[in-house]
Short mmCIF file of C-alpha atoms in Angstrom, two decimals:
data_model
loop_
_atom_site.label_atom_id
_atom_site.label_comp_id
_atom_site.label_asym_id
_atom_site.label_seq_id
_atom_site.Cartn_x
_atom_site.Cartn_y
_atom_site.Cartn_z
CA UNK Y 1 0.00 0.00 0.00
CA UNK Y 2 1.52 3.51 -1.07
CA UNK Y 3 2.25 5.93 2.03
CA UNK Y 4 -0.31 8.31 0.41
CA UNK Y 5 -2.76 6.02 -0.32
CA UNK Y 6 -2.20 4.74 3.31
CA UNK Y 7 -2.97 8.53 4.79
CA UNK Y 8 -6.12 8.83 2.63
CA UNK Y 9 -7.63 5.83 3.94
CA UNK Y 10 -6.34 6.86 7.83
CA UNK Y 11 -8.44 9.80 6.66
CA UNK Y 12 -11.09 7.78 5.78
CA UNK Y 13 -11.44 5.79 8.96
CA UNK Y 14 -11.38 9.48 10.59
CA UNK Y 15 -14.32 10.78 8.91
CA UNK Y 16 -16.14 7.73 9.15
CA UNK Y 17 -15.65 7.87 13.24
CA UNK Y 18 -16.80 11.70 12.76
CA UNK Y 19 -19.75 10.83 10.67
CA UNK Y 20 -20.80 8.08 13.47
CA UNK Y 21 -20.51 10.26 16.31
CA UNK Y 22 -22.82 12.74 15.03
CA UNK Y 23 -26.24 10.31 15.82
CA UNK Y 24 -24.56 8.08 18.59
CA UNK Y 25 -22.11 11.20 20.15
CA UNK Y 26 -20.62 8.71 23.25
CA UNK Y 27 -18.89 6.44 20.65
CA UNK Y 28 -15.07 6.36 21.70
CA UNK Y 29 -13.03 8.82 19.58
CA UNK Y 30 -10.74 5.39 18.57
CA UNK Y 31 -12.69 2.72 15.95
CA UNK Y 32 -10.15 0.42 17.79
CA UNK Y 33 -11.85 0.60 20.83
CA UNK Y 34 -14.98 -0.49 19.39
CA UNK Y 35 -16.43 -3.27 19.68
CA UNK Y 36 -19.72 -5.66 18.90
CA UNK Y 37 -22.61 -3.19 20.09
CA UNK Y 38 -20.73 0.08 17.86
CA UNK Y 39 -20.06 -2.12 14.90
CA UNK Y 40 -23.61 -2.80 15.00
CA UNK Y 41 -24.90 0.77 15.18
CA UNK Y 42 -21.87 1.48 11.98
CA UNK Y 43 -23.54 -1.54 10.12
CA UNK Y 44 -26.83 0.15 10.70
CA UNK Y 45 -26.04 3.47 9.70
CA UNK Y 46 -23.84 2.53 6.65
CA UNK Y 47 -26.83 1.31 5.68
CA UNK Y 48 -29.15 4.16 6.04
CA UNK Y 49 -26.56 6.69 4.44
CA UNK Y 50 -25.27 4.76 1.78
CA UNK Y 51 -26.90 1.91 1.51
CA UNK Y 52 -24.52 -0.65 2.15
CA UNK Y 53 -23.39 -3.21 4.37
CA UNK Y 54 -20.31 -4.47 5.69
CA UNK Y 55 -19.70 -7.61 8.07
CA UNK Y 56 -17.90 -7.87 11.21
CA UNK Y 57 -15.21 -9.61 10.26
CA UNK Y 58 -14.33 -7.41 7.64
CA UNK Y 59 -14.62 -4.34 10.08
CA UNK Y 60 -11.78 -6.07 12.46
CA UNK Y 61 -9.87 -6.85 9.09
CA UNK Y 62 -9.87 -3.67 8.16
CA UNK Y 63 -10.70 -0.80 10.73
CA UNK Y 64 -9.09 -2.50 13.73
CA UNK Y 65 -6.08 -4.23 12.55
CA UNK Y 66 -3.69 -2.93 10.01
CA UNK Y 67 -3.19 -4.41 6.58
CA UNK Y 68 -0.69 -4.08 3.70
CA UNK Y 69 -3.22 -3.65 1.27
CA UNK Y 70 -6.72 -1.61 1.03
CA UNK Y 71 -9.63 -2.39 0.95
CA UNK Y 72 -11.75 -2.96 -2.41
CA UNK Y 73 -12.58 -0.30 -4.78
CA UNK Y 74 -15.99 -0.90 -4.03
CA UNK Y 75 -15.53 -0.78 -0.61
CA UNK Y 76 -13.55 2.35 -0.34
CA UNK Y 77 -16.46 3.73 -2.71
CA UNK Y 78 -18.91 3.25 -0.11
CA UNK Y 79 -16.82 4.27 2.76
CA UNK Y 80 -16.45 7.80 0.94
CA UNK Y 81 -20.28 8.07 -0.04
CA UNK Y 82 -21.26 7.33 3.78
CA UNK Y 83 -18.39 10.76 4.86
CA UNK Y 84 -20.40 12.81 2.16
CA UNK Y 85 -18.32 12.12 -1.47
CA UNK Y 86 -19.28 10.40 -3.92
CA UNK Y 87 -16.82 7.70 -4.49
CA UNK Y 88 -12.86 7.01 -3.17
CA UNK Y 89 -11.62 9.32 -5.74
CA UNK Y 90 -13.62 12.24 -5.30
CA UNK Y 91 -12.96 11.82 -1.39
CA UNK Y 92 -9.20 11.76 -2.21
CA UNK Y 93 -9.69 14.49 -4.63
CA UNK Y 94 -11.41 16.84 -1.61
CA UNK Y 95 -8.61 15.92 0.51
CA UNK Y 96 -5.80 16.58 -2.03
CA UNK Y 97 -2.96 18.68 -1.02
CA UNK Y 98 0.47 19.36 -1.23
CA UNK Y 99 3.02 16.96 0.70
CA UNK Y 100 4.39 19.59 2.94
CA UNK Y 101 0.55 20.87 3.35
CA UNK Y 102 -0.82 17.20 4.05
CA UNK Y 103 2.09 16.63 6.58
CA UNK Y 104 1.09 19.85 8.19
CA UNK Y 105 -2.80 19.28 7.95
CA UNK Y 106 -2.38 16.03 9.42
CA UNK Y 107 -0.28 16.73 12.15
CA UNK Y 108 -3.24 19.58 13.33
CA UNK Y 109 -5.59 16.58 13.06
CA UNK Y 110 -3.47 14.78 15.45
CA UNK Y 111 -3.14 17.89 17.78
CA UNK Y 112 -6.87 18.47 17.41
CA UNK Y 113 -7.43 14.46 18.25
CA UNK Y 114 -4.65 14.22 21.27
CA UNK Y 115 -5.00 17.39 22.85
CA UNK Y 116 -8.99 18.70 21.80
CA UNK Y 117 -10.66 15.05 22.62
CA UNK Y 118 -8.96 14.98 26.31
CA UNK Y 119 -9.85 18.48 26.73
CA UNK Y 120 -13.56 17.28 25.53
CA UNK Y 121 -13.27 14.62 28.50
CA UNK Y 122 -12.51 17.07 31.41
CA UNK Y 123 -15.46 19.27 30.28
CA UNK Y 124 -17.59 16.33 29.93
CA UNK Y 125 -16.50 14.97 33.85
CA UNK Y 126 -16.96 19.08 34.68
CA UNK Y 127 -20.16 19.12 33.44
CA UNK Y 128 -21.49 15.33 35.13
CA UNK Y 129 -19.70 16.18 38.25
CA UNK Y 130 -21.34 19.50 38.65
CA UNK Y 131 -24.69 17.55 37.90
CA UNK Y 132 -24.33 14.85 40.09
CA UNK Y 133 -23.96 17.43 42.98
CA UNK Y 134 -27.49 18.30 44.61
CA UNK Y 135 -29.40 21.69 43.62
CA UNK Y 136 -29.07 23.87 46.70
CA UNK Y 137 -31.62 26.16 47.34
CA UNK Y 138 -32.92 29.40 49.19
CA UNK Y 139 -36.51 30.86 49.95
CA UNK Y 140 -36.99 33.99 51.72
CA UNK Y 141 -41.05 34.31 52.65
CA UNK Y 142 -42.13 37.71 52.82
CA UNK Y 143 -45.60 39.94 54.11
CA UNK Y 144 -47.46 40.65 51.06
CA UNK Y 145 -48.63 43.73 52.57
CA UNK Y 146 -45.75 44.89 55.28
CA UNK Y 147 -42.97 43.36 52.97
CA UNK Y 148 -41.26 42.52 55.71
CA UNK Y 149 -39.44 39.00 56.46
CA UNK Y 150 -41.95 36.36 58.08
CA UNK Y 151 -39.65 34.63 60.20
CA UNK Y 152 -42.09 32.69 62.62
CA UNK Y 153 -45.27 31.28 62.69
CA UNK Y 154 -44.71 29.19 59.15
CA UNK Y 155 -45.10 25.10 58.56
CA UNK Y 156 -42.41 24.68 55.46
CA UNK Y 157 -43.72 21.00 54.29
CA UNK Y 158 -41.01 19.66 51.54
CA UNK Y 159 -42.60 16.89 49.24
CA UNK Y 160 -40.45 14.06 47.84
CA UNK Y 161 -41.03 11.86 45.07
CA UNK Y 162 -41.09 7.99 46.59
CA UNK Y 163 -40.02 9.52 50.10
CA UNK Y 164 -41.96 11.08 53.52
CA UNK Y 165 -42.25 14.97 53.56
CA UNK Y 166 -40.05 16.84 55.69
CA UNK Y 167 -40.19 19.79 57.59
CA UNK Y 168 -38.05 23.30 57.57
CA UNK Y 169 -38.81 26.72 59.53
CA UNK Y 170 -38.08 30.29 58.86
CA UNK Y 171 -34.85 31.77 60.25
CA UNK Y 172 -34.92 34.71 61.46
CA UNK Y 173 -34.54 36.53 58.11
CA UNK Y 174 -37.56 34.22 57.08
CA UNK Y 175 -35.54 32.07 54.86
CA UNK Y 176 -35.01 28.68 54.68
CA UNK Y 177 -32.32 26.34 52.82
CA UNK Y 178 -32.19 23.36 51.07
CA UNK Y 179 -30.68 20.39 49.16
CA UNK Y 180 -32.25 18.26 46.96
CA UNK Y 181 -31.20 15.92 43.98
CA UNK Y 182 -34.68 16.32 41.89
CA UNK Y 183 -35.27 18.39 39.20
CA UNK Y 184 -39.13 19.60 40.62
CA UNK Y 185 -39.00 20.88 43.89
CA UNK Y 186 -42.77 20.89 45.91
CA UNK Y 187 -43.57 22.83 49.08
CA UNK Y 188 -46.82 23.64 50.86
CA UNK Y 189 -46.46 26.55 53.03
CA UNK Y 190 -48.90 27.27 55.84
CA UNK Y 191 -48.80 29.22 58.61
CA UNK Y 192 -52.29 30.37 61.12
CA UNK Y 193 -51.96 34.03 60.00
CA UNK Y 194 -51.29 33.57 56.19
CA UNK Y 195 -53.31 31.98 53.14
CA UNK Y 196 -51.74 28.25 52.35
CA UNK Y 197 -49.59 27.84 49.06
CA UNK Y 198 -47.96 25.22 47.29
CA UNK Y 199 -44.70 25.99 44.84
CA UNK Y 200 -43.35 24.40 42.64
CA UNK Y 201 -40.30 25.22 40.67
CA UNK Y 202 -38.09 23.16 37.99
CA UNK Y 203 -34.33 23.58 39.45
CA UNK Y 204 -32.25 25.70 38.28
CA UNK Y 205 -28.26 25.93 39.05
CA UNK Y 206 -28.32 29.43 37.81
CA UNK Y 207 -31.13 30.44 40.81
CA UNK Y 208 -29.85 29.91 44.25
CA UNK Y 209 -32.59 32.15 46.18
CA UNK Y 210 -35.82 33.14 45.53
CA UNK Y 211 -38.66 35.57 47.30
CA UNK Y 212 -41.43 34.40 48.19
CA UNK Y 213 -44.69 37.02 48.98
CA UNK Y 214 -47.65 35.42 51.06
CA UNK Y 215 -50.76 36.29 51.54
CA UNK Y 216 -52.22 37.01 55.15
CA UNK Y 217 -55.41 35.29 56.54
CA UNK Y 218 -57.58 38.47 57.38
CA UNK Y 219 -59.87 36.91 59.46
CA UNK Y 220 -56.71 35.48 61.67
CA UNK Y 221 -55.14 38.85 61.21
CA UNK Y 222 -58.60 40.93 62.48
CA UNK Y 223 -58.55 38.01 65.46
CA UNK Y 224 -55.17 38.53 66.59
CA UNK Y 225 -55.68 42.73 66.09
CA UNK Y 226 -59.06 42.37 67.84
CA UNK Y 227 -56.90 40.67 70.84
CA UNK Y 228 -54.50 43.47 71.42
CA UNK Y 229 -55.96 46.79 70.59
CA UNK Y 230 -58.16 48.77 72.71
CA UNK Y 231 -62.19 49.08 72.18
CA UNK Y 232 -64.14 51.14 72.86
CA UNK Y 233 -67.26 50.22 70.73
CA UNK Y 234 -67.64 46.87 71.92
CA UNK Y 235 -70.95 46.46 70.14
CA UNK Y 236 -69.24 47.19 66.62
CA UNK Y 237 -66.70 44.63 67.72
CA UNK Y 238 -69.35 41.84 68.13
CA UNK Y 239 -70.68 42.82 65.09
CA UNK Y 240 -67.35 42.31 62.89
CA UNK Y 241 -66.82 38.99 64.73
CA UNK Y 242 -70.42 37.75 64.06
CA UNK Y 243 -70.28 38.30 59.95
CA UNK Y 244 -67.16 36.96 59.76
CA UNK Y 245 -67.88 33.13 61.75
CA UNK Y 246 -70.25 30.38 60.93
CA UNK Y 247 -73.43 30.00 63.45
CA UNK Y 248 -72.47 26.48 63.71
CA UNK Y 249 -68.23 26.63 63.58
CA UNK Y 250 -66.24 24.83 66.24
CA UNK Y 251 -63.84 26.69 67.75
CA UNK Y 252 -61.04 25.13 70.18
CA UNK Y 253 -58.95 26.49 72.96
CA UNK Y 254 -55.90 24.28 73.20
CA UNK Y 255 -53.97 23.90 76.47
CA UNK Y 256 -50.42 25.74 76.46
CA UNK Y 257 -47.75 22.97 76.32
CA UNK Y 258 -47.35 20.53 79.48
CA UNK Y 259 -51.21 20.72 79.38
CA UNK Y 260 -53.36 17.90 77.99
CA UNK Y 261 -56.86 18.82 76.66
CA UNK Y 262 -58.54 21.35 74.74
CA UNK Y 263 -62.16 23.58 75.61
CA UNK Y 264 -64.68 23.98 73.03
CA UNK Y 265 -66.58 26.73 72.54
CA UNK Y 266 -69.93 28.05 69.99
CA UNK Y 267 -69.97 30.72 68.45
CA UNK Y 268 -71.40 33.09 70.81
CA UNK Y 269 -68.78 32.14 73.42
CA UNK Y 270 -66.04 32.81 71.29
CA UNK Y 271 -67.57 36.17 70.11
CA UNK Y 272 -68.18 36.34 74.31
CA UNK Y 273 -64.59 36.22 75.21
CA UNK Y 274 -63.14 38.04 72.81
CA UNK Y 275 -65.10 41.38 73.48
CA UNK Y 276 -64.80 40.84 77.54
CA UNK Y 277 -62.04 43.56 78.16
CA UNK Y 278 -59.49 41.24 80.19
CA UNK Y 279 -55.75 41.59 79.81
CA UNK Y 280 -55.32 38.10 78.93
CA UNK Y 281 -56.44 38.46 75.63
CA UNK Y 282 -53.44 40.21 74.65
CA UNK Y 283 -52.18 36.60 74.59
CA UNK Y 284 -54.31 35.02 72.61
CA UNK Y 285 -52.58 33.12 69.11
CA UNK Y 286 -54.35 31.45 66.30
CA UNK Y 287 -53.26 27.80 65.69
CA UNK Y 288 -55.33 27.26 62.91
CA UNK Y 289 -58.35 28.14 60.91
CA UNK Y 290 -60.83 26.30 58.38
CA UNK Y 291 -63.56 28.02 56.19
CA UNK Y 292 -66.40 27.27 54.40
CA UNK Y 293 -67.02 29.83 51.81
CA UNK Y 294 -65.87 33.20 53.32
CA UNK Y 295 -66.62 32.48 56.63
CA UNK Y 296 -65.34 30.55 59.67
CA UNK Y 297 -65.92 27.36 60.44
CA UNK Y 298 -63.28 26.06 62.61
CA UNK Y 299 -61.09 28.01 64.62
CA UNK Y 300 -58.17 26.74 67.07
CA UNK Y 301 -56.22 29.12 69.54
CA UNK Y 302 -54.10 29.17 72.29
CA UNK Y 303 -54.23 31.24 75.57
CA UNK Y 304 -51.00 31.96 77.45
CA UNK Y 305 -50.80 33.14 81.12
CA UNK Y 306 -51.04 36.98 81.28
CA UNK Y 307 -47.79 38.04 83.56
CA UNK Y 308 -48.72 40.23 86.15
CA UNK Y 309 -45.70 42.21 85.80
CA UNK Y 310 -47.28 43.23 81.86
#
C-alpha cells in the first residue's frame, strides 16, 4: 500500500468515526476501541446513508487491525459516499494537497485528536460532576402587605417523590435552605396568620434564592388585632366577629404545652370572650383556621398566662 494512499484511507477511517458520532455522540473517539454493540450501530447506519453493508469480520480486518493492502474499490467507494463524497476518488480528490501541506494538515488533526478530545473529556467529567452534585436552594417568605421577612409562625412541608415529607422553619430573616437531587422541587407553606400555598419550581443551578410574597389570613389577622388593641365600641366589635364566623363553627382552645386537653366553645362564646375587656387576651394566638365559603368554620387558639408584671 503507497504511504499516500495509506494517509487517505487513515483519513477515511477518521471521517467515518466523525460521521458516526454525530447520531450516537458517546462512541469512543478510537474505531479500535470499538467493539460488537458500535459495529452494529456502523452496520446500521452505513446502511441508512449509503446503503450498504459491511460484516464484522471485515470491520476487524480492516478498521481494527492494520493491513498491507486496502480495501476494495468498491468498498472504499462506499466508505467515501457514507463521509459525504461520492466515491474514493472524489474523497481523495477533496482531501488533495500538497506533501508539505498534508504533513502539516495532518499533524493539526493529530493535535486536534490528542489534545482537543482529552480536553472534551474534562469538560464532559466538569459538566457530570457538577450535575451529580445536589441543587441547593434558598426561599426567603415575605408579608405581602408589610414586605417585611416572616420569620415565625410558618409550617415549610417539603414533598419528595417515593419519600416522607419533611419539615423546615423560617430563620430569622424568614428564609429557609435546602438540598435536593430532583429536578421539581414541591412545598406547601402554611402558617395560622397567612393563606396556604404550594410551589413548585423546575431547578435551576443558575437560581440559588428566591422571594417568596404570602398572603395574610384576614380573618386570623382581624382576630389577633381584635386581641391586642383597645375598644371602645364593643358592640361594633361583636358585630365584625359575628359576619365573619359560621353560626355552627367549632372553635377550640388548646392547652399551652405541658397541658393535655382542649375547651370547646360556639360561636357566641367565642364572640363572648373576645369582646370581655381582660388583659389576657393580649395573649391570645391562632393555631389554625378552616372556612367554608368566606366564613369561619373552625377556629383553634391558644391562651397563654397573662404576667402580672405586663
Amino acid at each position: 500500500m503507497a504511504e499516500t494512499e495509506k494517509t487517505y484511507f487513515h483519513l477515511l477511517k477518521q471521517q467515518v468515526v466523525c460521521q458516526l458520532r454525530e447520531t450516537y455522540p458517546a462512541l469512543a473517539n478510537d474505531v479500535r476501541d470499538w467493539k460488537g454493540k458500535e459495529i452494529q450501530y456502523f452496520q446500521e447506519d452505513l446502511m441508512r446513508r449509503a446503503n450498504g453493508r459491511v460484516s464484522e469480520k471485515w470491520f476487524y480486518n480492516h478498521f481494527k487491525t492494520e493491513q498491507l493492502r486496502l480495501p476494495r474499490i468498491d468498498m472504499l467507494n462506499l466508505l467515501s459516499q457514507y463521509v459525504g463524497a461520492e466515491n474514493w476518488e472524489v474523497f481523495k480528490a477533496e482531501h488533495k494537497i500538497e506533501s508539505s501541506e498534508h504533513r502539516s494538515l495532518l499533524l493539526k488533526k493529530a493535535y486536534v485528536f490528542w489534545v482537543g478530545v482529552p480536553l472534551c473529556l474534562v469538560l464532559l467529567a466538569m459538566f457530570y460532576y457538577q450535575n451529580s452534585q445536589p441543587y441547593l436552594y434558598q426561599f426567603c417568605f415575605v408579608n405581602a402587605y408589610s414586605q417585611q421577612p416572616i420569620n415565625g409562625g410558618l409550617n415549610i412541608t417539603v414533598l419528595q417523590n417515593q419519600q416522607s415529607p419533611y419539615y423546615l422553619d423560617p430563620d430569622q430573616e424568614g428564609c429557609v435552605q435546602l438540598s435536593t437531587y430532583e429536578d421539581e422541587l414541591r412545598l406547601v407553606v402554611k402558617g395560622p396568620y397567612y393563606q396556604t400555598d404550594t410551589i413548585v419550581r423546575l431547578m435551576d443551578r443558575g437560581m440559588t434564592t428566591e422571594k417568596v410574597i404570602l398572603k395574610t389570613n384576614d380573618y386570623a389577622w382581624m382576630i389577633h388585632v381584635f386581641s391586642k388593641s383597645k375598644v371602645t365600641d364593643w358592640e361594633q366589635r361583636r358585630l365584625q366577629l359575628d359576619s365573619m364566623i359560621l353560626d355552627e363553627a367549632r372553635i377550640y382552645q388548646m392547652y399551652e404545652q405541658g397541658h393535655i386537653g382542649m375547651e370547646l366553645y360556639n360561636k357566641q362564646e367565642f364572640i363572648d370572650k373576645l369582646t370581655t375587656p381582660i388583659r389576657s387576651l393580649k395573649n391570645i394566638e391562632i393555631l389554625d383556621m378552616l372556612y367554608s365559603g368566606d366564613k369561619i368554620r373552625e377556629l383553634r387558639f391558644r391562651q397563654s398566662k397573662v404576667n402580672e408584671d405586663e
